[in-house]
Amino acid sequence: QVQLVESGGGLVQAGGSLRLSCAASGRTFSSYAMGWFRQAPGKEREYVAAISWSGGRTYCADSVKGRFTISRDNAKNTVYLQMNSLKPEDTAVYYCAADPLGNYGLGSSYRYWGQGTQVTVSS
């Protein structure tokens, strides 16, 4: 079992930055990949970024490439999402997810999910 707790969300103006954190507990953190997803009101859940178990490979959706960076600290059992140049369309609840069994970009691949943290970007 893995428990995930996100933090770092909030209200920010367009062009601003936020860093989300996701603290994991349970199984050995360094044994599984992690991902970030988001869901805006009335929209489908959307893949944002993923990172391999070692942190050596990272992936980002085209919609956030060049603005968002995923990273992890296995010593702190934490994965991060640094979000820069935020836009109003980035407004959503952001979720971290753990231990994908297949495609990192598919939410259905992930076994564990956090409760989410709200990010609101004002124009």
Coordinates of C-alpha atoms in Angstrom, one line a residue:
Q1 CA 0.0 0.0 0.0
V2 CA 1.1 3.6 -0.7
Q3 CA -0.4 6.7 0.8
L4 CA 0.0 10.0 -1.0
V5 CA -0.6 13.5 0.3
E6 CA -0.4 16.6 -2.0
S7 CA 0.4 20.1 -0.8
G8 CA 1.4 23.5 -2.3
G9 CA -1.7 24.4 -4.2
G10 CA -3.3 27.9 -4.0
L11 CA -4.3 31.0 -5.8
V12 CA -1.7 32.7 -8.0
Q13 CA -1.8 35.3 -10.7
A14 CA -1.2 34.4 -14.4
G15 CA 2.5 34.3 -15.0
G16 CA 3.3 33.3 -11.5
S17 CA 4.7 30.1 -10.1
L18 CA 3.8 27.3 -7.6
R19 CA 5.5 24.2 -6.5
L20 CA 3.4 21.2 -5.6
S21 CA 4.7 18.5 -3.4
C22 CA 3.4 14.9 -2.9
A23 CA 4.6 13.0 0.1
A24 CA 4.5 9.3 0.0
S25 CA 4.4 6.6 2.7
G26 CA 4.1 2.9 2.7
R27 CA 6.1 0.9 0.3
T28 CA 9.7 1.9 -0.6
F29 CA 9.3 5.2 -2.5
S30 CA 12.3 4.6 -4.8
S31 CA 10.7 1.4 -6.1
Y32 CA 8.0 3.0 -8.3
A33 CA 7.3 5.7 -10.8
M34 CA 5.2 8.7 -10.1
G35 CA 2.9 11.0 -12.0
W36 CA 0.9 14.2 -11.8
F37 CA -2.6 14.6 -13.3
R38 CA -5.1 17.4 -13.1
Q39 CA -8.8 17.8 -13.5
A40 CA -10.6 21.1 -14.2
P41 CA -14.3 21.5 -13.5
G42 CA -16.4 19.8 -16.2
K43 CA -13.4 18.3 -17.9
E44 CA -11.7 14.9 -18.1
R45 CA -8.7 14.1 -16.0
E46 CA -5.6 15.1 -17.8
Y47 CA -2.0 13.7 -17.7
V48 CA 0.5 16.4 -16.7
A49 CA 3.9 14.7 -16.0
A50 CA 5.6 11.6 -14.9
I51 CA 9.0 10.5 -13.5
S52 CA 10.7 7.1 -13.3
W53 CA 11.6 5.5 -10.0
S54 CA 15.1 6.8 -10.1
G55 CA 14.3 10.2 -11.4
G56 CA 16.4 9.6 -14.5
R57 CA 13.6 9.8 -16.9
T58 CA 10.9 12.5 -16.9
Y59 CA 8.0 13.2 -19.2
C60 CA 5.6 16.1 -19.6
A61 CA 2.5 16.7 -21.6
D62 CA 2.8 19.0 -24.5
S63 CA 0.4 21.5 -22.8
V64 CA 2.9 22.1 -20.0
K65 CA 6.2 21.4 -21.6
G66 CA 8.7 24.1 -21.0
R67 CA 6.7 25.5 -18.1
F68 CA 6.3 22.6 -15.6
T69 CA 9.1 20.4 -14.3
I70 CA 8.7 17.1 -12.4
S71 CA 11.3 15.9 -9.9
R72 CA 11.6 13.6 -7.0
D73 CA 13.7 13.3 -3.8
N74 CA 13.8 9.6 -2.8
A75 CA 15.5 10.5 0.5
K76 CA 12.4 12.6 1.4
N77 CA 9.8 10.3 -0.2
T78 CA 8.5 13.2 -2.1
V79 CA 7.8 14.1 -5.7
Y80 CA 7.5 17.7 -6.9
L81 CA 5.8 19.6 -9.7
Q82 CA 7.4 23.0 -10.3
M83 CA 4.9 25.1 -12.3
N84 CA 6.1 28.3 -13.9
S85 CA 4.4 30.8 -16.3
L86 CA 1.1 29.7 -15.0
K87 CA -2.0 30.4 -17.2
P88 CA -5.7 30.5 -16.2
E89 CA -6.2 27.3 -18.2
D90 CA -3.9 25.6 -15.7
T91 CA -6.6 26.0 -13.0
A92 CA -7.5 22.5 -11.8
V93 CA -7.3 20.1 -8.9
Y94 CA -3.9 18.4 -9.2
Y95 CA -3.4 14.8 -8.2
C96 CA -0.3 12.8 -7.7
A97 CA -0.3 9.1 -8.5
A98 CA 2.0 6.2 -7.9
D99 CA 3.1 2.9 -9.3
P100 CA 1.9 2.8 -12.9
L101 CA 1.6 -0.7 -14.2
G102 CA 1.9 0.4 -17.8
N103 CA 1.7 3.6 -19.8
Y104 CA 2.8 6.5 -17.6
G105 CA 0.4 8.8 -19.4
L106 CA -2.7 6.9 -18.6
G107 CA -4.4 7.5 -15.3
S108 CA -5.8 4.0 -15.4
S109 CA -2.3 2.7 -15.1
Y110 CA -1.7 4.0 -11.6
R111 CA -2.5 2.0 -8.6
Y112 CA -2.5 4.8 -5.9
W113 CA -3.8 8.3 -5.8
G114 CA -3.7 11.3 -3.5
Q115 CA -6.7 13.5 -2.6
G116 CA -5.6 16.4 -4.7
T117 CA -4.7 20.0 -4.2
Q118 CA -6.5 23.0 -5.8
V119 CA -4.5 25.3 -8.1
T120 CA -6.3 28.5 -9.2
V121 CA -4.7 30.9 -11.7
S122 CA -6.3 34.3 -12.0
S123 CA -6.1 36.4 -15.1

